Coordinates of C-alpha atoms in Angstrom, one line a residue:
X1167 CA 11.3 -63.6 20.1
X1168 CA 12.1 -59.7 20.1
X1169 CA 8.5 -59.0 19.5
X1170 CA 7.3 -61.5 22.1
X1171 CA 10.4 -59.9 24.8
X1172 CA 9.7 -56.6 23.5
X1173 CA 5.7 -56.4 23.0
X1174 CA 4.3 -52.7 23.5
X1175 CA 1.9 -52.0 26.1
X1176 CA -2.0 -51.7 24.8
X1177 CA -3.9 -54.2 22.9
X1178 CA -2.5 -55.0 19.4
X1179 CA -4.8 -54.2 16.7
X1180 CA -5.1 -56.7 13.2
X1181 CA -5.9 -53.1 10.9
X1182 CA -7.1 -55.1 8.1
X1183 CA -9.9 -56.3 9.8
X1184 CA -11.2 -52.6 10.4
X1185 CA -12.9 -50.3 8.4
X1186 CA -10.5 -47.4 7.7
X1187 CA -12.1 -43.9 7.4
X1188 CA -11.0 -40.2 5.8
X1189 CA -9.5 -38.7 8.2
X1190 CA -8.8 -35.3 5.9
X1191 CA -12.6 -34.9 5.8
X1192 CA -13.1 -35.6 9.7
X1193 CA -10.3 -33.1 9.8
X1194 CA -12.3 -30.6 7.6
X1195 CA -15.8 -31.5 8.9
X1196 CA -14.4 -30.5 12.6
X1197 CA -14.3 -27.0 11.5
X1198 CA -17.7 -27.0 11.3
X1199 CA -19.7 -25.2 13.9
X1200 CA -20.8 -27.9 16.9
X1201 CA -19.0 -30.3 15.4
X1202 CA -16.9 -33.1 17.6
X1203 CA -14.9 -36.0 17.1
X1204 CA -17.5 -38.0 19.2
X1205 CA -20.1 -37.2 17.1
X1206 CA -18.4 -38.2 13.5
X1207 CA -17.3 -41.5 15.3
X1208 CA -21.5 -41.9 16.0
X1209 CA -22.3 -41.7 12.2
X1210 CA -19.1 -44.0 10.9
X1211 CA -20.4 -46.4 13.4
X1212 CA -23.8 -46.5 12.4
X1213 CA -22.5 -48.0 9.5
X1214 CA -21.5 -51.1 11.2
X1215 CA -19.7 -53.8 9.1
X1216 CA -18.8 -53.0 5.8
X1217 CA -17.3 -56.0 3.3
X1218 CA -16.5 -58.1 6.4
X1219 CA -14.9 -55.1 8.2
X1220 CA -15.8 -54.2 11.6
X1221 CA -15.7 -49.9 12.8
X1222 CA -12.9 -48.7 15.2
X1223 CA -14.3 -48.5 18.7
X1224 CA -14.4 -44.6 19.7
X1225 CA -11.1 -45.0 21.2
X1226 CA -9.0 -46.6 18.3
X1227 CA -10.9 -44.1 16.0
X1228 CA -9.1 -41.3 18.2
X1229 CA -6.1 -43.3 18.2
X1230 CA -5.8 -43.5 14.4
X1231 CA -6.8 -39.9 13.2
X1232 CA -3.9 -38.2 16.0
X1233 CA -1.5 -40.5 14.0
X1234 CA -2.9 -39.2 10.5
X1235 CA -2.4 -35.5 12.5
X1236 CA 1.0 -36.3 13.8
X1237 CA 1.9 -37.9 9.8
X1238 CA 1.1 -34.2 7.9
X1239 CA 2.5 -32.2 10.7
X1240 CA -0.4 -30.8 11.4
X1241 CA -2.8 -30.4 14.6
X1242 CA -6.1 -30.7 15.6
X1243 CA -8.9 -27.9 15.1
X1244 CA -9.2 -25.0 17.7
X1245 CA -13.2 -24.8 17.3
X1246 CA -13.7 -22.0 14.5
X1247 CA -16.7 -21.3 12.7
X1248 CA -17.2 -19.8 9.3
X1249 CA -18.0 -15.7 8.7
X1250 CA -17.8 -15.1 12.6
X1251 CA -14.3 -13.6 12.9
X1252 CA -11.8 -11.3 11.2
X1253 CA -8.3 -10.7 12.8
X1254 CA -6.4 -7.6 11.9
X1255 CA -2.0 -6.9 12.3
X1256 CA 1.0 -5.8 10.5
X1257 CA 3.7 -7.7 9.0
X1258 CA 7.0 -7.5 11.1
X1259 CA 9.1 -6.6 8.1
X1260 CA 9.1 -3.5 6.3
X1261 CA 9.4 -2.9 2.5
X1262 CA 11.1 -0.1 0.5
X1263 CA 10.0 2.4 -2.5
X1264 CA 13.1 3.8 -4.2
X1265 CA 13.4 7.2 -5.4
X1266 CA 13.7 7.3 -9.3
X1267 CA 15.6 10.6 -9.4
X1268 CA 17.6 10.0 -6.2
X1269 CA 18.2 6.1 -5.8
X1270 CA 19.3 6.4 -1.8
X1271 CA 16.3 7.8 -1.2
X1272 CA 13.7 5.3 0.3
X1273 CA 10.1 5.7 1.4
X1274 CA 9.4 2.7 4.4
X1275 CA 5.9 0.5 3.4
X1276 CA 4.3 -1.4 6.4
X1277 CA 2.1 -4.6 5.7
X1278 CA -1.7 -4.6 6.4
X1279 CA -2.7 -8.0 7.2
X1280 CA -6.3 -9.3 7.3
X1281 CA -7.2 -12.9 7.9
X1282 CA -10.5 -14.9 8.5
X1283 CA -10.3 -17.6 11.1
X1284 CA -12.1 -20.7 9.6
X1285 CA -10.7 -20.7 6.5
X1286 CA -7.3 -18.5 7.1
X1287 CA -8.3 -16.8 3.8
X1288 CA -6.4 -13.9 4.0
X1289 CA -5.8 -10.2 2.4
X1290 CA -2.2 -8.3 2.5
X1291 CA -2.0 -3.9 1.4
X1292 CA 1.2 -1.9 1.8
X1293 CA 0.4 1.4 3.5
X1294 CA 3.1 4.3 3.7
X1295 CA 1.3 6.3 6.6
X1296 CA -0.5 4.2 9.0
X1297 CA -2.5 7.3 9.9
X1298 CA -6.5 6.6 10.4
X1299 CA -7.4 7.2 6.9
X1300 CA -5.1 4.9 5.8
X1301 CA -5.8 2.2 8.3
X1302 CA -9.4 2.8 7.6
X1303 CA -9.1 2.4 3.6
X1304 CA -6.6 -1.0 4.1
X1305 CA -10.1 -2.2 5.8
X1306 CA -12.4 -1.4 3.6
X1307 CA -10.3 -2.4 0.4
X1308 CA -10.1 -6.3 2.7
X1309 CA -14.0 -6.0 3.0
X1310 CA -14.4 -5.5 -1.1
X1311 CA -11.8 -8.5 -1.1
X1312 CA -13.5 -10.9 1.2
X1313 CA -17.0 -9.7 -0.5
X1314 CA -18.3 -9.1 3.4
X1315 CA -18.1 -8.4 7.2
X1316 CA -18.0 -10.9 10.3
X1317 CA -19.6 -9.7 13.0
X1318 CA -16.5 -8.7 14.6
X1319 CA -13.1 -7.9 14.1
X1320 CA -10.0 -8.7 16.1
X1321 CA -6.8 -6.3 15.4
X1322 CA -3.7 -5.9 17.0
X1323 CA -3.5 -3.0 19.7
X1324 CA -2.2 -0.9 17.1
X1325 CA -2.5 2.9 18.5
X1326 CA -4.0 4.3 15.3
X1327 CA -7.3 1.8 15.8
X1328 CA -7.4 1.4 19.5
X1329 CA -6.5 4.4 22.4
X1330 CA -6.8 2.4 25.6
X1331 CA -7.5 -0.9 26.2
X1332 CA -6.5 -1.9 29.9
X1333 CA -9.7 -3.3 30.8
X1334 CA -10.2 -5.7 26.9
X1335 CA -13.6 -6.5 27.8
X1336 CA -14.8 -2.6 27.1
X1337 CA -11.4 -1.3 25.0
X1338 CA -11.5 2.8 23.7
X1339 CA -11.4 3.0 20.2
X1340 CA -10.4 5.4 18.1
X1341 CA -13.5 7.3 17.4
X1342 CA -13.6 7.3 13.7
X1343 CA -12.8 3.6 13.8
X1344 CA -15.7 3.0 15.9
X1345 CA -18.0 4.9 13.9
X1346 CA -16.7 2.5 10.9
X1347 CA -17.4 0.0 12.8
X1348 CA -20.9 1.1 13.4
X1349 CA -21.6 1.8 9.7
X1350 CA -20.8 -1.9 8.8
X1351 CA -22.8 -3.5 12.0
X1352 CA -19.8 -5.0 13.1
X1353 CA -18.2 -4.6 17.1
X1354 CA -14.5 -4.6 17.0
X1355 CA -13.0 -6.5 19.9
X1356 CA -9.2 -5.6 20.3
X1357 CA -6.6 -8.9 21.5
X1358 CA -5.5 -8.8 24.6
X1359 CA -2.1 -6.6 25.2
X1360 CA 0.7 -8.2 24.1
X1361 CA -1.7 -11.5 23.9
X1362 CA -0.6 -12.8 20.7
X1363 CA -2.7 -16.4 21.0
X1364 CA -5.5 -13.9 21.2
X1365 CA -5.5 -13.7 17.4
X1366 CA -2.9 -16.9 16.2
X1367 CA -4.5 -16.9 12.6
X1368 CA -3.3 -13.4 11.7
X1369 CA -0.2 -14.2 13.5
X1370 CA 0.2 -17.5 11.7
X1371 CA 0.1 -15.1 8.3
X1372 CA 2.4 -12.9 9.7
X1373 CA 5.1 -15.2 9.4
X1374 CA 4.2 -16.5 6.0
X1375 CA 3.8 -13.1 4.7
X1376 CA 7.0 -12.0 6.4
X1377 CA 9.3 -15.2 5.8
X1378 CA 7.7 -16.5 2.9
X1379 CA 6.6 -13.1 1.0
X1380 CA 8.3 -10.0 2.0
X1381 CA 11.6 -12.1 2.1
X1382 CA 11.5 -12.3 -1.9
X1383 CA 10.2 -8.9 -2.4
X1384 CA 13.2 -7.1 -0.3
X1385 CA 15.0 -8.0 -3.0
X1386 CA 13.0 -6.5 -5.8
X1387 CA 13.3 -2.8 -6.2
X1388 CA 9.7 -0.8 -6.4
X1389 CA 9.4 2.9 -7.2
X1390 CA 5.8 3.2 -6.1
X1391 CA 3.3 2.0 -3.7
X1392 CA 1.1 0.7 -6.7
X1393 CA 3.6 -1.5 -8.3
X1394 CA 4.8 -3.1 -4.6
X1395 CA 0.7 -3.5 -3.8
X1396 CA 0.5 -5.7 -7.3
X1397 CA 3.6 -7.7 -6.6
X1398 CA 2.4 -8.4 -3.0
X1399 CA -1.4 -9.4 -4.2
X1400 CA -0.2 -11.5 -6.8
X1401 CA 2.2 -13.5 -4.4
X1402 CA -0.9 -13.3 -1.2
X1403 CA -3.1 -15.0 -4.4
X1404 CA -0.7 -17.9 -5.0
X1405 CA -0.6 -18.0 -1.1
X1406 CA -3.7 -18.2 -0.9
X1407 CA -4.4 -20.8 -3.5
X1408 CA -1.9 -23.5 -2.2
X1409 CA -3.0 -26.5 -0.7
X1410 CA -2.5 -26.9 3.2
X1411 CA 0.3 -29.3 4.1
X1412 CA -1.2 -32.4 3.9
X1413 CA -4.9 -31.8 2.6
X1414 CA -6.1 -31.8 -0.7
X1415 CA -7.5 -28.5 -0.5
X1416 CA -6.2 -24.8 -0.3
X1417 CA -7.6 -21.4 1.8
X1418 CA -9.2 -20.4 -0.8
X1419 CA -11.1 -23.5 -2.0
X1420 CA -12.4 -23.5 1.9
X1421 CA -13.3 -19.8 1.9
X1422 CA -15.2 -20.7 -1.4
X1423 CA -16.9 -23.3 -0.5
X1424 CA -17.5 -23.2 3.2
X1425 CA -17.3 -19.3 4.6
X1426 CA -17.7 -16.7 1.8
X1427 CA -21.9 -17.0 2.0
X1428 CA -21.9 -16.8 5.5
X1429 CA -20.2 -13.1 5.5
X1430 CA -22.4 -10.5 6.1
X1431 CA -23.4 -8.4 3.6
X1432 CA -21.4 -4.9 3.2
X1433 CA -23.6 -1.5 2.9
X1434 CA -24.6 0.0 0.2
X1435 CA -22.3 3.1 0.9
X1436 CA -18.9 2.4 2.1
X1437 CA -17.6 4.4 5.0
X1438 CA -15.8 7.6 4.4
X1439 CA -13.4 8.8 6.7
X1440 CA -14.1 12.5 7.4
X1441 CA -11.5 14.6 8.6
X1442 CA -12.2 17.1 11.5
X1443 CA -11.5 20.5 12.0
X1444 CA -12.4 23.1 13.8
X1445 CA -12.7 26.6 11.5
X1446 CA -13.8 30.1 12.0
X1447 CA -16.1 31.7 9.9
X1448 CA -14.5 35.0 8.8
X1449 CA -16.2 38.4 8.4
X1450 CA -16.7 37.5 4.2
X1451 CA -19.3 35.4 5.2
X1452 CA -16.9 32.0 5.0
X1453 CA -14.8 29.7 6.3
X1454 CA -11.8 28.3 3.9
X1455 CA -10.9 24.6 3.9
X1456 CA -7.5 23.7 1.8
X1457 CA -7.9 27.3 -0.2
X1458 CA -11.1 27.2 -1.1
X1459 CA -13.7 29.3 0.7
X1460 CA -17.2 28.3 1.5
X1461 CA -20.4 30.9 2.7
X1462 CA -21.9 30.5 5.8
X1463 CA -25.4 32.3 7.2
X1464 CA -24.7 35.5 8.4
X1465 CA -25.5 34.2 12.1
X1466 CA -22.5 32.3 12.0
X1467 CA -19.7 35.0 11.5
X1468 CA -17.4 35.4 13.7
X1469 CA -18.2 31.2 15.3
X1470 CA -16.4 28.4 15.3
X1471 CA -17.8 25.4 13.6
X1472 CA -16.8 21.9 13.0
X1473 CA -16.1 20.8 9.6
X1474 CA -16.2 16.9 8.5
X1475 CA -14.7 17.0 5.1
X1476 CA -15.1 14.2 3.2
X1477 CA -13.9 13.2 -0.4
X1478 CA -16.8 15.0 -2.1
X1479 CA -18.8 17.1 0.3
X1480 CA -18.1 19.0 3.6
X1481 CA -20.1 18.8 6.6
X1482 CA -20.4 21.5 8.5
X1483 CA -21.7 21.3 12.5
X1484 CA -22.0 23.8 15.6
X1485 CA -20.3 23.5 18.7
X1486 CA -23.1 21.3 20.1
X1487 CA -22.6 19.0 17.4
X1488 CA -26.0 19.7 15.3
X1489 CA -26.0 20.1 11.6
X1490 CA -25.7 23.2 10.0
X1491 CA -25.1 22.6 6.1
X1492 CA -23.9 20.1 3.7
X1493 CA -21.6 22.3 1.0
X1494 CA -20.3 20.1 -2.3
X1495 CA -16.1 19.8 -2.0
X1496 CA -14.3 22.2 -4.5
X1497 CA -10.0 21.1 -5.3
X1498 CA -9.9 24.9 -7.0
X1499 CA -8.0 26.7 -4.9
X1500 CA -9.0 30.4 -4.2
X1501 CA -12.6 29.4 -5.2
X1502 CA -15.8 30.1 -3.9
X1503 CA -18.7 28.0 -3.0
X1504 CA -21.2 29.5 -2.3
X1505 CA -25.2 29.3 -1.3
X1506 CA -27.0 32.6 -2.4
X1507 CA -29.3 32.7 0.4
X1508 CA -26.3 33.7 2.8
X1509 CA -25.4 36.3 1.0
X1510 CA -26.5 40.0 2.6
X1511 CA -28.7 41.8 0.1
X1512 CA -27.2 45.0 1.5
X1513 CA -24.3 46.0 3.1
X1514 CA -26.1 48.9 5.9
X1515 CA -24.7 47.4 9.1
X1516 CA -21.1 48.8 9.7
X1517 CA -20.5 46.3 12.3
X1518 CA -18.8 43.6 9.6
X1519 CA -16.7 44.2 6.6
X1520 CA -19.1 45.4 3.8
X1521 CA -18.3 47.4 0.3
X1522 CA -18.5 51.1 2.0
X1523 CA -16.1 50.4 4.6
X1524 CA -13.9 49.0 2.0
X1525 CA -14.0 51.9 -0.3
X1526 CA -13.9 54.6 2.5
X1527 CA -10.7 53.2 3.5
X1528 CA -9.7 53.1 0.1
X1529 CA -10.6 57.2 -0.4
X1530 CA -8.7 57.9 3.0
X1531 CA -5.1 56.6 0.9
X1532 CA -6.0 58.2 -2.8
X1533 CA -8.0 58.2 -5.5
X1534 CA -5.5 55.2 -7.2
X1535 CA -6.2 52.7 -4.2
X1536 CA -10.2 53.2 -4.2
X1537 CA -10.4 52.8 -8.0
X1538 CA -8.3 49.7 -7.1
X1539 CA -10.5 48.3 -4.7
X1540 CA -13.7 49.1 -6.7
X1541 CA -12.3 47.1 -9.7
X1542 CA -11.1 44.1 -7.4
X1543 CA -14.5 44.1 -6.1
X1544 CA -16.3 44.2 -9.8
X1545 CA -14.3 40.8 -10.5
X1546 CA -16.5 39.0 -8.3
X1547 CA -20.0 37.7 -8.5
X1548 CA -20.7 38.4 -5.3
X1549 CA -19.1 41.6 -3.5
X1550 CA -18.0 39.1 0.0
X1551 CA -15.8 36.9 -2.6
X1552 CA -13.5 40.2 -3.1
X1553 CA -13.5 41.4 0.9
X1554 CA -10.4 39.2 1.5
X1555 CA -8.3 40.8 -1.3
X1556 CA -9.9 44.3 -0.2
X1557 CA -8.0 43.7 3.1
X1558 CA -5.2 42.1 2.1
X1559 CA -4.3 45.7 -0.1
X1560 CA -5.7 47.8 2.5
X1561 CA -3.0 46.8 5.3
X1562 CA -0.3 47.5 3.3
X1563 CA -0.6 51.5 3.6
X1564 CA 0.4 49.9 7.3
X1565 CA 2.9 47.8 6.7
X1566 CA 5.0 50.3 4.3
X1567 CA 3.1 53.9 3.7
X1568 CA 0.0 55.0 2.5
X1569 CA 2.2 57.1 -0.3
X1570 CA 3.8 53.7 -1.0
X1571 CA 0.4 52.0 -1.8
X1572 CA -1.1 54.6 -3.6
X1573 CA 2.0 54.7 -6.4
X1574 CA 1.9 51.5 -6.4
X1575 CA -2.2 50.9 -6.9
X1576 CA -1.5 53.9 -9.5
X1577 CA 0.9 51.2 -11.5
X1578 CA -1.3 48.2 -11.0
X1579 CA -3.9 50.3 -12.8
X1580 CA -1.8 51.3 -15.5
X1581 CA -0.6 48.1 -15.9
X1582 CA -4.2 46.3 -16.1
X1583 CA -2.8 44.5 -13.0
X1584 CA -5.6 44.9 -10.6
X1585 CA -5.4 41.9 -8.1
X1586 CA -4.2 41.2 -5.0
X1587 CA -1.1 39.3 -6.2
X1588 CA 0.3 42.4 -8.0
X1589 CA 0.1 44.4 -5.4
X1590 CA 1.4 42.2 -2.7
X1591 CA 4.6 41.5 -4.8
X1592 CA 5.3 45.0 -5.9
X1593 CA 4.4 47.2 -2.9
X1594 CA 7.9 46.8 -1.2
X1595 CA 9.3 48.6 -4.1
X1596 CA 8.0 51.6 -3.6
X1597 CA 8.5 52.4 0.1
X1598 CA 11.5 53.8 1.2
X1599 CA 13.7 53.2 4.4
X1600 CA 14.7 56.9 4.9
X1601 CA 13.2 58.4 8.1
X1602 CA 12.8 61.6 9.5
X1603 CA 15.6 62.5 12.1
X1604 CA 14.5 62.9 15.7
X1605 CA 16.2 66.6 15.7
X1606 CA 14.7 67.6 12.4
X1607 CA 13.0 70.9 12.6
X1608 CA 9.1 70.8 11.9
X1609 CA 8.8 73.6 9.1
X1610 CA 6.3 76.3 9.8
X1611 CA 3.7 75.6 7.1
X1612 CA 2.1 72.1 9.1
X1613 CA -0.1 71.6 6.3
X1614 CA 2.8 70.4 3.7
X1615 CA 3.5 67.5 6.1
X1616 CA 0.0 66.4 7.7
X1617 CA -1.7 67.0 3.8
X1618 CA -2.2 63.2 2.7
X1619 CA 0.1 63.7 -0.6
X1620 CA 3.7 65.7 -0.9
X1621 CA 5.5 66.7 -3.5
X1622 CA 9.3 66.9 -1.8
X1623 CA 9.5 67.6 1.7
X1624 CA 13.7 67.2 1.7
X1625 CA 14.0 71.0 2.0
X1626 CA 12.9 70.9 5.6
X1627 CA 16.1 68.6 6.3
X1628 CA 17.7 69.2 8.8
X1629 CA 21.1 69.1 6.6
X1630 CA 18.7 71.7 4.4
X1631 CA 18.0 73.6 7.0
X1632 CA 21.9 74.2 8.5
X1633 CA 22.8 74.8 5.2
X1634 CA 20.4 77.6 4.7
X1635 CA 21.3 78.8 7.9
X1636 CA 25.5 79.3 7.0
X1637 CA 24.0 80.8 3.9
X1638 CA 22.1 83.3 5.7
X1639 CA 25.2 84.1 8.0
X1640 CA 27.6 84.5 5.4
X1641 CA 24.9 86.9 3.5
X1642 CA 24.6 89.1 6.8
X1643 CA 29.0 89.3 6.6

């Protein structure tokens, strides 16, 4: 009676005499590029009756795979395809690294996120300084990870990969970022600001990385970056490997199966970030880079060039942006790299720093400062390497006194000490504070003051002098 009072709108349907179908591979197979509901109800339907049961009309067939849907708590397909998109955030929780030595000391780790949007395969890095290195070394470790590129990457306005992007359709990039981009053939094409539907897989995995991962690991203590970035893999790996609710399959048995062959291929070289700077090549013939000096043609002294430093070699350009030189990197500090084709054969033109002007200057202070420059100068292979050094002891006879410098040069010789270093720590010692009074009275032989070296000029005092003077007085009573 209550079903007769009560009976639901809509034609009832007798299930058992239709042909039921898998609804977790219509579900999969919609994924697929072109793919539509209309079009997998075609082929079941071609099938007509099977063992005496009839197909679902295109309707019912709708009907019963939104129940199935609405049964796992899951929804229909947004239309993805495989190996077309990457999308790129952080995690909105931080993690710690703990200071052995000095336990309330904490260093702050942010969560790189990368995720592919057909099969939600997905990468996770902990990064200290989200600096462009470091955002460009979290993307190339996800490419190695993923075994390829998409043709274009989605990330989150971040300001370390993106400078302006009012108008989305034609965003600024940073410009190392962009020429990463370049060197992997892929176009990166920033979300919308604060758009988050414009990337909902990566923001999906921000909230299982953040409530599901980073939740547990807050409560584990790490003392470096290494140990938290093997903790966090290991936990994005069982992530990764666990079935979706409701299907039989997991991310990565989709990314396996379905998306990794149709990555692009990486290049042969991966990209290097280069740092930039902007140097001056010095009279020595060089510019220095992180203590270490490199030559240069002579055409170049006194220029400003660009330098692109990379892990292992140095690029150097002119202000117009052409290439000069390629010089291998050196981590030796104070050392030399050097090309012998810009080094002068002789040193006749006055108008740079050269081995005469160094030893004239030298001769001006004493005999102890020039044969301390000419044995600095020997140390070298090649007499520019020393110039530096030659300066460096050289200004001191400003700085304190000539007299100063020449004792100590005279020590540093004595002492087989002849180096900069010496000198520079020492020289202090031997200058004195005491300066001649404004009322002293110039003695009458000028030479003993003006002649570069003095024995003991304290008897033309003034104190000296009065005293004489009382002396003389007392001699005439």
């Amino acid at each position: 009676m209550e079903s007769l009072l009560y009976k639901k709108s809509g034609v009832s349907v007798d299930l058992q005499l239709y042909r039921d179908f898998n609804k977790e591979a219509v579900y999969k197979a919609l994924a697929r590029k072109g793919e539509t509901l209309k079009h997998l109800w075609q082929k079941y339907n071609a099938v007509g009756v099977v063992d005496g049961k009839k197909p679902y009309s295109y309707r019912q067939y709708c009907r019963r795979y939104s129940e199935w849907t609405d049964s796992k708590h899951i929804t229909f397909h947004i239309q993805r395809y495989p190996g077309v998109n990457l999308e790129l955030d952080y995690a909105g929780k931080q993690l710690l690294i703990h200071n052995r030595r000095y336990p309330n000391e904490t260093t702050k780790v942010t969560i790189f996120i990368a995720a592919l949007t057909y099969s939600d395969y997905f990468y996770a890095e902990g990064m200290i300084d989200c600096d462009i290195r470091n955002w460009i070394r979290v993307n190339n470790n996800a490419l190695d990870f993923f075994g390829g590129i998409t043709p274009t990457i989605t990330p989150d306005n971040c300001k370390v990969a993106v400078n302006k992007n009012k108008d989305w359709i034609s965003p600024e990039l940073n410009k190392d970022y962009q020429a990463w981009a370049e060197h992997n053939d892929t176009v990166i094409t920033p979300a919308k600001v604060k758009s988050p539907r414009w990337k909902p897989v990566v923001e999906g995995h921000v909230k299982i990385v953040t409530m599901h991962i980073l939740v547990e690991m807050e409560e584990m203590i790490f003392y470096s970056l290494e140990e938290l970035n093997r903790v966090l893999q290991q936990k994005v790996a069982k992530e990764n490997n666990r079935n979706f609710e409701g299907l039989s399959y997991s991310r990565a048995d989709l990314f396996k199966t379905e998306e990794k062959e149709t990555l692009l291929p990486l290049p042969l070289n991966k990209f290097e970030y280069l740092e930039r700077k902007l140097v001056k090549v010095a009279q020595d013939f060089s510019f220095t880079f992180d203590k270490v000096h490199y030559s240069m043609p002579r055409k170049y002294l006194k220029k400003e060039v660009e330098l692109r430093v990379g892990e292992k070699e140095i690029f150097v350009y002119n202000k117009n942006g052409d290439h000069i030189r390629t010089h291998k990197r050196s981590y030796t500090p104070k050392e030399w790299v050097i090309i012998p084709s810009d080094m002068p054969a002789e040193y006749g033109d006055y108008g740079y720093w050269n081995v005469p002007y160094f030893q004239q200057k030298a001769s001006k202070i004493g005999p102890s400062t020039r044969a301390l420059i000419d044995a600095v100068i020997k140390r070298y292979a090649y007499p520019v390497q020393a110039f530096r050094s030659c300066f460096g002891i050289l200004r001191y006879a400003e700085k304190y006194s000539p007299e100063a410098l020449e004792k100590c040069c005279r020590d540093a010789i004595n002492f087989g000490k002849c180096n900069y270093s010496y000198v520079s720590n020492t020289v202090s010692t031997y200058h004195t504070e005491t300066k001649p009074d404004a009322t002293d009275v110039f003695p009458e032989n000028q030479e003993a003051v003006t002649g570069r070296y003095k024995d003991d000029d304290s008897q033309y005092s003034l104190k000296n002098l009065l005293m004489r003077q009382e002396k003389e007085a007392h001699h005439e009573d």
